[in-house]
Amino acid sequence: MDKETRVFAEKHFQDLRDRLPVAVSRTPDCVDFIENPDAFSYKDFFKGYLLPNVPCVFSRAFTEDWGSRKCWVTPDGKPDFDYLLQTYGDVVVPVANCGVQEYNSNPKEHMPLRDYIKYWKEYIQADYSSPKGCLYLKDWHLCRDSSAEDVYSLPVYFSSDWLNEYWDAINVDDYRFVYMGPRGQEEALRDCHGSLPYDMTSPALLDVRLHPAHARCSTPLEVTQEAGEMLFVPSGWHHQVHNLEDTISINHNWVNGCNLAPMWHFLQQELHAVQQEIREWRDAMPDWHHHCQVIMKACSGINYEEFYQFLKIIAERRILIMAPGVHTETTAGDAASTGLSTQQAAFDASRIAEVLVSLIANPDFQRVDTSTFSLQPEELLRQLEEAITAVASL
């Protein structure tokens, strides 16, 4: 990121400051197709798609060097089962049954990849049918357990990836997934209970009693993603996938300064939903607020304490890029490994600082026991503001 892009981005958020902190985006009539990597810069993506939060498709030219494209498919574009069996056959993978609905998802089981590929081959031979139903390999954390470079290389457009930067730093998890299978589908729009429907093509969406806000929805955009292409799905855009062919896909979920405020807004909504669900026990249950945080983490995978730790790790890495002499728990080597510019670090720091101010003032966060935190939120905010001031003239 250069200074002109940083100034442009900060003006964008300044203009939004008086609005609700949700993903604000125009709804395009179609999805742009980006053909040539040499003619499309990070600035082009940031200003044209990431910041306004609209989708685009990248051509297969952007992925031609990926290991998965070279090794995982046959010359005629089919899954290379022999290679996958030889390389990953004994790896245990999560498999969902697409024919069974469990709430708004599919029940999962775990099996060795070789057993799933055996099923897949039999499914194809039986003209895409099986008494077991349609099984879909879903949310396989392959890159957590092996080198990501053997699978794919992260394009520069997605290099500001706080989510996986955080998980890699604490060495616990990641949000890089592999999906495989013949046909599958995902979730779409919330009903009056706040739940997402199982199928966005369902006639139930037309029921105004169940989906009172559906009439205000924009017309869905339909994209046919060809082999080797990348689809950027904007933050907060619910989507559903239908495989037209036997398919292997790589999914990389990420958060950065452009959608940090919507993430914080989402977490506040999640906690409020938990509080409403168990509000009748508020007076009778000791440490009711703490239990709300525990339930929130179980449901959403994160609570306010972990959200602060997430902000802290990213903030310290950005501070070291902007002001290398500042003492933090993060090493200079860890910060340098991000490969981010000073201008990108300054933009990130300003977004963290804005959300951190809101977090510190939040009554529910004020109830969190921060006595064991290695760095108090107010001190982290002070360090961020000093570093931002130090690079303001650059």
Short mmCIF file of C-alpha atoms in Angstrom, two decimals:
data_model
loop_
_atom_site.label_atom_id
_atom_site.label_comp_id
_atom_site.label_asym_id
_atom_site.label_seq_id
_atom_site.Cartn_x
_atom_site.Cartn_y
_atom_site.Cartn_z
CA MET A 1 0.00 0.00 0.00
CA ASP A 2 1.29 3.46 -0.89
CA LYS A 3 0.49 6.72 0.87
CA GLU A 4 -2.10 7.81 -1.68
CA THR A 5 -4.05 4.54 -1.17
CA ARG A 6 -3.79 4.86 2.59
CA VAL A 7 -5.15 8.42 2.51
CA PHE A 8 -7.93 7.32 0.18
CA ALA A 9 -8.87 4.47 2.54
CA GLU A 10 -8.83 6.61 5.65
CA LYS A 11 -11.09 9.17 3.96
CA HIS A 12 -13.44 6.35 3.05
CA PHE A 13 -13.76 5.30 6.69
CA GLN A 14 -13.98 8.90 7.85
CA ASP A 15 -17.02 9.30 5.61
CA LEU A 16 -18.56 6.18 7.18
CA ARG A 17 -17.81 7.10 10.77
CA ASP A 18 -21.29 8.41 11.53
CA ARG A 19 -22.96 5.29 10.15
CA LEU A 20 -23.49 1.87 11.74
CA PRO A 21 -20.27 -0.19 11.64
CA VAL A 22 -21.48 -2.73 9.13
CA ALA A 23 -20.16 -3.73 5.71
CA VAL A 24 -21.30 -0.94 3.38
CA SER A 25 -21.25 -1.76 -0.31
CA ARG A 26 -23.02 -1.07 -3.52
CA THR A 27 -24.72 -4.03 -5.18
CA PRO A 28 -23.32 -4.46 -8.68
CA ASP A 29 -25.36 -5.71 -11.61
CA CYS A 30 -22.65 -8.20 -12.51
CA VAL A 31 -19.34 -9.53 -11.21
CA ASP A 32 -16.20 -8.12 -12.82
CA PHE A 33 -13.73 -10.53 -14.40
CA ILE A 34 -10.04 -9.68 -13.89
CA GLU A 35 -8.10 -11.12 -16.82
CA ASN A 36 -4.45 -10.07 -16.65
CA PRO A 37 -2.29 -10.16 -13.48
CA ASP A 38 0.23 -7.78 -15.03
CA ALA A 39 -2.44 -5.12 -15.51
CA PHE A 40 -4.06 -5.41 -12.08
CA SER A 41 -2.29 -4.04 -9.01
CA TYR A 42 -2.94 -4.37 -5.29
CA LYS A 43 -4.12 -0.74 -5.37
CA ASP A 44 -6.64 -1.64 -8.10
CA PHE A 45 -8.07 -4.46 -5.99
CA PHE A 46 -8.02 -2.50 -2.74
CA LYS A 47 -9.79 0.58 -4.11
CA GLY A 48 -12.08 -1.16 -6.57
CA TYR A 49 -13.22 -4.25 -4.66
CA LEU A 50 -11.87 -4.73 -1.13
CA LEU A 51 -12.71 -1.28 0.22
CA PRO A 52 -16.18 -0.97 -1.40
CA ASN A 53 -16.78 -4.68 -0.52
CA VAL A 54 -17.89 -5.99 -3.91
CA PRO A 55 -17.06 -9.31 -5.60
CA CYS A 56 -14.81 -10.07 -8.53
CA VAL A 57 -13.43 -13.11 -10.35
CA PHE A 58 -9.73 -13.56 -11.09
CA SER A 59 -8.79 -15.50 -14.23
CA ARG A 60 -6.84 -18.76 -14.13
CA ALA A 61 -3.71 -16.78 -15.06
CA PHE A 62 -3.48 -15.75 -11.40
CA THR A 63 -3.18 -19.38 -10.21
CA GLU A 64 -1.16 -21.05 -12.94
CA ASP A 65 1.83 -21.69 -10.63
CA TRP A 66 -0.15 -23.33 -7.80
CA GLY A 67 0.97 -26.81 -6.81
CA SER A 68 -2.64 -27.98 -6.54
CA ARG A 69 -3.33 -27.00 -10.14
CA LYS A 70 -0.25 -28.85 -11.35
CA CYS A 71 -0.65 -32.04 -9.32
CA TRP A 72 -4.23 -32.47 -8.13
CA VAL A 73 -5.92 -32.69 -11.54
CA THR A 74 -5.39 -34.80 -14.63
CA PRO A 75 -4.57 -33.26 -18.04
CA ASP A 76 -8.27 -33.36 -18.91
CA GLY A 77 -9.19 -31.42 -15.78
CA LYS A 78 -10.55 -34.25 -13.62
CA PRO A 79 -9.49 -34.87 -10.00
CA ASP A 80 -6.28 -36.92 -9.99
CA PHE A 81 -7.36 -39.57 -7.53
CA ASP A 82 -4.10 -41.52 -7.85
CA TYR A 83 -2.00 -38.52 -6.81
CA LEU A 84 -4.33 -37.59 -3.97
CA LEU A 85 -4.33 -41.17 -2.66
CA GLN A 86 -0.57 -41.46 -2.86
CA THR A 87 0.04 -38.10 -1.15
CA TYR A 88 -2.82 -37.79 1.34
CA GLY A 89 -4.56 -41.18 1.41
CA ASP A 90 -4.12 -41.81 5.15
CA VAL A 91 -5.07 -38.28 6.24
CA VAL A 92 -8.35 -38.16 8.16
CA VAL A 93 -10.73 -35.61 6.63
CA PRO A 94 -14.16 -34.16 7.58
CA VAL A 95 -17.03 -35.25 5.34
CA ALA A 96 -20.54 -33.76 5.29
CA ASN A 97 -23.71 -35.47 4.11
CA CYS A 98 -25.38 -32.96 1.78
CA GLY A 99 -28.60 -34.94 1.74
CA VAL A 100 -29.24 -34.50 5.45
CA GLN A 101 -30.11 -31.19 7.08
CA GLU A 102 -29.04 -30.62 10.67
CA TYR A 103 -30.24 -27.16 11.67
CA ASN A 104 -28.76 -24.98 8.87
CA SER A 105 -25.86 -27.27 8.03
CA ASN A 106 -25.02 -30.89 7.28
CA PRO A 107 -23.91 -33.56 9.78
CA LYS A 108 -20.22 -34.47 9.50
CA GLU A 109 -18.16 -37.58 10.03
CA HIS A 110 -14.41 -38.16 9.77
CA MET A 111 -12.73 -40.75 7.58
CA PRO A 112 -9.39 -41.36 5.82
CA LEU A 113 -9.19 -39.60 2.46
CA ARG A 114 -8.77 -42.97 0.74
CA ASP A 115 -12.21 -44.05 2.02
CA TYR A 116 -13.78 -40.83 0.77
CA ILE A 117 -12.17 -41.20 -2.67
CA LYS A 118 -13.40 -44.82 -2.82
CA TYR A 119 -16.91 -43.53 -2.17
CA TRP A 120 -16.44 -40.74 -4.74
CA LYS A 121 -15.36 -43.17 -7.47
CA GLU A 122 -18.33 -45.43 -6.74
CA TYR A 123 -20.64 -42.41 -6.77
CA ILE A 124 -19.41 -41.46 -10.26
CA GLN A 125 -19.67 -45.04 -11.55
CA ALA A 126 -23.26 -45.24 -10.30
CA ASP A 127 -24.21 -42.20 -12.39
CA TYR A 128 -23.78 -39.82 -9.45
CA SER A 129 -25.95 -41.63 -6.96
CA SER A 130 -25.36 -43.65 -3.82
CA PRO A 131 -27.41 -45.13 -1.00
CA LYS A 132 -25.10 -43.15 1.30
CA GLY A 133 -26.33 -39.90 -0.26
CA CYS A 134 -24.14 -37.09 -1.56
CA LEU A 135 -21.06 -36.85 0.66
CA TYR A 136 -18.89 -33.75 0.44
CA LEU A 137 -15.39 -33.29 1.87
CA LYS A 138 -15.65 -29.98 3.67
CA ASP A 139 -13.40 -27.76 5.85
CA TRP A 140 -10.23 -29.88 5.53
CA HIS A 141 -7.40 -27.92 7.20
CA LEU A 142 -4.76 -29.33 4.87
CA CYS A 143 -2.42 -26.33 5.08
CA ARG A 144 -2.42 -26.47 8.88
CA ASP A 145 -0.78 -29.88 8.76
CA SER A 146 1.44 -29.49 5.69
CA SER A 147 3.20 -26.79 3.70
CA ALA A 148 0.81 -24.32 2.10
CA GLU A 149 3.35 -23.71 -0.70
CA ASP A 150 2.70 -27.27 -1.95
CA VAL A 151 -0.97 -26.39 -2.39
CA TYR A 152 -1.22 -22.71 -3.33
CA SER A 153 0.52 -19.37 -2.91
CA LEU A 154 -1.42 -16.48 -1.41
CA PRO A 155 -1.93 -13.74 -4.01
CA VAL A 156 -0.70 -10.29 -3.04
CA TYR A 157 -4.29 -9.00 -3.11
CA PHE A 158 -5.08 -11.07 -0.01
CA SER A 159 -1.76 -10.54 1.77
CA SER A 160 -3.25 -8.41 4.56
CA ASP A 161 -4.71 -11.49 6.22
CA TRP A 162 -5.07 -10.90 9.95
CA LEU A 163 -7.09 -14.03 10.68
CA ASN A 164 -4.45 -16.53 9.60
CA GLU A 165 -1.65 -14.25 10.79
CA TYR A 166 -3.16 -14.47 14.27
CA TRP A 167 -3.75 -18.23 14.24
CA ASP A 168 -0.27 -18.87 12.83
CA ALA A 169 1.24 -16.69 15.57
CA ILE A 170 -0.37 -18.69 18.38
CA ASN A 171 0.02 -21.96 16.44
CA VAL A 172 -3.48 -23.23 17.16
CA ASP A 173 -5.64 -23.19 14.03
CA ASP A 174 -6.10 -21.64 10.61
CA TYR A 175 -8.85 -20.59 8.21
CA ARG A 176 -7.56 -22.25 5.04
CA PHE A 177 -9.78 -25.05 3.82
CA VAL A 178 -9.95 -27.63 1.05
CA TYR A 179 -13.34 -28.80 -0.28
CA MET A 180 -13.83 -31.79 -2.58
CA GLY A 181 -16.83 -33.56 -3.99
CA PRO A 182 -19.41 -34.09 -6.68
CA ARG A 183 -22.14 -31.63 -5.65
CA GLY A 184 -22.76 -29.45 -2.55
CA GLN A 185 -24.40 -26.33 -1.23
CA GLU A 186 -24.08 -23.61 1.41
CA GLU A 187 -26.16 -21.07 3.33
CA ALA A 188 -27.88 -17.86 2.30
CA LEU A 189 -30.26 -15.42 4.05
CA ARG A 190 -31.52 -15.08 7.64
CA ASP A 191 -35.15 -15.64 8.63
CA CYS A 192 -37.15 -13.80 11.28
CA HIS A 193 -35.43 -15.88 13.98
CA GLY A 194 -31.98 -14.79 12.79
CA SER A 195 -31.22 -18.18 11.21
CA LEU A 196 -29.82 -18.72 7.75
CA PRO A 197 -31.89 -20.86 5.35
CA TYR A 198 -30.59 -24.18 4.21
CA ASP A 199 -31.11 -23.34 0.54
CA MET A 200 -31.36 -19.82 -0.89
CA THR A 201 -33.43 -21.12 -3.82
CA SER A 202 -36.06 -22.44 -1.42
CA PRO A 203 -39.65 -21.18 -1.93
CA ALA A 204 -39.73 -20.68 1.85
CA LEU A 205 -37.79 -17.46 1.30
CA LEU A 206 -40.95 -16.00 -0.24
CA ASP A 207 -42.86 -16.53 3.02
CA VAL A 208 -43.06 -12.95 4.36
CA ARG A 209 -43.93 -14.22 7.84
CA LEU A 210 -40.76 -16.29 8.06
CA HIS A 211 -38.54 -13.94 6.04
CA PRO A 212 -40.04 -10.46 6.54
CA ALA A 213 -36.97 -8.67 5.14
CA HIS A 214 -36.55 -10.78 2.00
CA ALA A 215 -38.42 -8.31 -0.22
CA ARG A 216 -35.69 -5.73 0.47
CA CYS A 217 -32.92 -8.08 -0.68
CA SER A 218 -31.05 -7.37 -3.87
CA THR A 219 -31.34 -9.82 -6.72
CA PRO A 220 -28.78 -12.61 -6.19
CA LEU A 221 -25.73 -12.59 -8.42
CA GLU A 222 -24.92 -15.85 -10.19
CA VAL A 223 -21.33 -16.62 -11.14
CA THR A 224 -19.99 -19.61 -13.06
CA GLN A 225 -16.48 -20.14 -11.75
CA GLU A 226 -14.31 -22.07 -14.19
CA ALA A 227 -11.35 -24.28 -13.28
CA GLY A 228 -8.39 -22.32 -11.94
CA GLU A 229 -10.33 -19.10 -11.31
CA MET A 230 -10.54 -17.30 -7.95
CA LEU A 231 -13.74 -15.71 -6.65
CA PHE A 232 -13.50 -12.90 -4.10
CA VAL A 233 -16.59 -13.13 -1.87
CA PRO A 234 -16.98 -9.82 0.02
CA SER A 235 -17.35 -9.63 3.78
CA GLY A 236 -20.91 -10.32 4.93
CA TRP A 237 -22.08 -11.63 1.55
CA HIS A 238 -23.88 -14.93 2.14
CA HIS A 239 -23.36 -17.37 -0.68
CA GLN A 240 -24.33 -20.81 -1.89
CA VAL A 241 -22.29 -23.15 -4.07
CA HIS A 242 -23.49 -25.76 -6.56
CA ASN A 243 -20.82 -27.94 -8.17
CA LEU A 244 -21.52 -28.43 -11.86
CA GLU A 245 -18.68 -30.97 -12.14
CA ASP A 246 -16.52 -33.07 -9.82
CA THR A 247 -14.76 -30.29 -7.97
CA ILE A 248 -11.82 -29.50 -5.71
CA SER A 249 -11.73 -26.00 -4.24
CA ILE A 250 -9.45 -24.06 -1.91
CA ASN A 251 -11.11 -21.61 0.47
CA HIS A 252 -9.13 -18.95 2.32
CA ASN A 253 -11.06 -16.95 4.93
CA TRP A 254 -9.54 -13.70 6.15
CA VAL A 255 -10.11 -10.50 8.08
CA ASN A 256 -8.26 -7.19 7.83
CA GLY A 257 -8.68 -3.49 8.41
CA CYS A 258 -11.38 -3.18 5.78
CA ASN A 259 -13.84 -5.43 7.62
CA LEU A 260 -12.62 -5.24 11.23
CA ALA A 261 -15.47 -2.93 12.28
CA PRO A 262 -18.13 -5.27 10.82
CA MET A 263 -16.44 -8.14 12.69
CA TRP A 264 -16.68 -6.21 15.97
CA HIS A 265 -20.31 -5.33 15.21
CA PHE A 266 -21.05 -9.01 14.52
CA LEU A 267 -19.50 -10.06 17.85
CA GLN A 268 -21.66 -7.56 19.71
CA GLN A 269 -24.72 -8.99 17.99
CA GLU A 270 -23.64 -12.54 18.89
CA LEU A 271 -23.21 -11.67 22.56
CA HIS A 272 -26.54 -9.87 22.63
CA ALA A 273 -28.23 -12.95 21.15
CA VAL A 274 -26.70 -15.14 23.88
CA GLN A 275 -27.75 -12.67 26.58
CA GLN A 276 -31.31 -12.64 25.27
CA GLU A 277 -31.40 -16.43 25.15
CA ILE A 278 -30.49 -16.86 28.84
CA ARG A 279 -31.77 -13.57 30.22
CA GLU A 280 -34.23 -15.31 32.58
CA TRP A 281 -31.27 -16.67 34.59
CA ARG A 282 -29.48 -13.35 34.90
CA ASP A 283 -30.33 -12.78 38.54
CA ALA A 284 -30.12 -16.42 39.62
CA MET A 285 -26.90 -17.46 37.90
CA PRO A 286 -23.58 -16.47 39.53
CA ASP A 287 -21.17 -14.86 37.02
CA TRP A 288 -23.96 -14.60 34.43
CA HIS A 289 -21.93 -12.26 32.23
CA HIS A 290 -18.97 -14.65 32.28
CA HIS A 291 -21.21 -17.56 31.28
CA CYS A 292 -22.53 -15.47 28.38
CA GLN A 293 -18.93 -15.09 27.14
CA VAL A 294 -18.34 -18.84 27.50
CA ILE A 295 -21.49 -19.66 25.51
CA MET A 296 -20.60 -17.05 22.90
CA LYS A 297 -17.18 -18.65 22.38
CA ALA A 298 -18.77 -22.10 22.06
CA CYS A 299 -21.21 -20.82 19.43
CA SER A 300 -19.03 -18.32 17.52
CA GLY A 301 -15.52 -19.61 18.17
CA ILE A 302 -14.45 -16.36 19.82
CA ASN A 303 -15.42 -14.14 22.75
CA TYR A 304 -14.45 -10.62 23.81
CA GLU A 305 -11.27 -11.72 25.59
CA GLU A 306 -9.98 -13.59 22.54
CA PHE A 307 -11.02 -10.74 20.27
CA TYR A 308 -8.81 -8.43 22.32
CA GLN A 309 -5.92 -10.91 22.12
CA PHE A 310 -6.43 -11.03 18.35
CA LEU A 311 -6.26 -7.22 18.15
CA LYS A 312 -3.21 -7.16 20.43
CA ILE A 313 -1.14 -9.58 18.34
CA ILE A 314 -1.90 -7.79 15.06
CA ALA A 315 -1.38 -4.36 16.67
CA GLU A 316 2.02 -5.28 18.09
CA ARG A 317 3.18 -6.54 14.72
CA ARG A 318 2.08 -3.31 13.05
CA ILE A 319 3.74 -1.18 15.75
CA LEU A 320 7.06 -2.94 15.13
CA ILE A 321 6.81 -2.16 11.42
CA MET A 322 6.01 1.51 12.09
CA ALA A 323 8.30 2.02 15.10
CA PRO A 324 10.86 -0.82 15.34
CA GLY A 325 12.34 0.54 18.57
CA VAL A 326 9.14 0.09 20.58
CA HIS A 327 9.22 -2.81 23.05
CA THR A 328 6.46 -5.38 22.47
CA GLU A 329 6.01 -9.09 23.08
CA THR A 330 6.19 -9.67 19.32
CA THR A 331 9.67 -10.07 17.84
CA ALA A 332 10.91 -7.97 14.95
CA GLY A 333 11.34 -11.13 12.91
CA ASP A 334 7.67 -12.04 13.35
CA ALA A 335 6.61 -8.56 12.27
CA ALA A 336 8.92 -8.52 9.26
CA SER A 337 7.58 -11.88 8.10
CA THR A 338 4.29 -10.24 7.16
CA GLY A 339 5.99 -8.39 4.30
CA LEU A 340 3.72 -5.38 4.78
CA SER A 341 4.75 -1.81 4.02
CA THR A 342 4.85 0.99 6.59
CA GLN A 343 1.81 2.58 4.95
CA GLN A 344 -0.15 -0.68 5.18
CA ALA A 345 0.88 -1.04 8.83
CA ALA A 346 -0.24 2.52 9.56
CA PHE A 347 -3.62 1.91 7.92
CA ASP A 348 -4.06 -1.32 9.88
CA ALA A 349 -3.08 0.42 13.13
CA SER A 350 -5.63 3.17 12.60
CA ARG A 351 -8.40 0.62 12.04
CA ILE A 352 -7.39 -1.34 15.16
CA ALA A 353 -7.23 1.84 17.24
CA GLU A 354 -10.73 2.87 16.22
CA VAL A 355 -12.20 -0.52 17.15
CA LEU A 356 -10.10 -0.72 20.32
CA VAL A 357 -11.57 2.58 21.54
CA SER A 358 -15.05 1.11 21.08
CA LEU A 359 -14.05 -2.17 22.75
CA ILE A 360 -12.60 -0.42 25.82
CA ALA A 361 -15.80 1.63 26.22
CA ASN A 362 -18.06 -1.39 25.81
CA PRO A 363 -19.85 -2.27 29.10
CA ASP A 364 -19.63 -6.02 28.46
CA PHE A 365 -15.89 -5.85 27.82
CA GLN A 366 -15.48 -3.80 30.98
CA ARG A 367 -16.86 -6.81 32.87
CA VAL A 368 -14.12 -9.07 31.45
CA ASP A 369 -11.31 -9.79 33.91
CA THR A 370 -8.26 -8.21 32.27
CA SER A 371 -5.98 -8.57 35.31
CA THR A 372 -4.08 -11.44 33.71
CA PHE A 373 -3.58 -9.67 30.37
CA SER A 374 0.10 -9.16 29.60
CA LEU A 375 -0.76 -5.72 28.17
CA GLN A 376 -3.72 -3.70 29.30
CA PRO A 377 -6.02 -2.42 26.53
CA GLU A 378 -5.46 1.23 27.44
CA GLU A 379 -1.68 0.80 27.16
CA LEU A 380 -2.01 -0.96 23.82
CA LEU A 381 -4.14 1.93 22.57
CA ARG A 382 -1.53 4.42 23.76
CA GLN A 383 1.22 2.54 21.90
CA LEU A 384 -0.87 2.41 18.75
CA GLU A 385 -1.63 6.13 18.84
CA GLU A 386 2.05 6.99 19.37
CA ALA A 387 3.11 4.82 16.44
CA ILE A 388 0.40 6.26 14.18
CA THR A 389 1.51 9.79 15.08
CA ALA A 390 5.13 8.88 14.37
CA VAL A 391 4.40 7.88 10.76
CA ALA A 392 1.72 10.49 10.05
CA SER A 393 4.09 12.63 7.99
CA LEU A 394 5.59 9.79 5.96
#
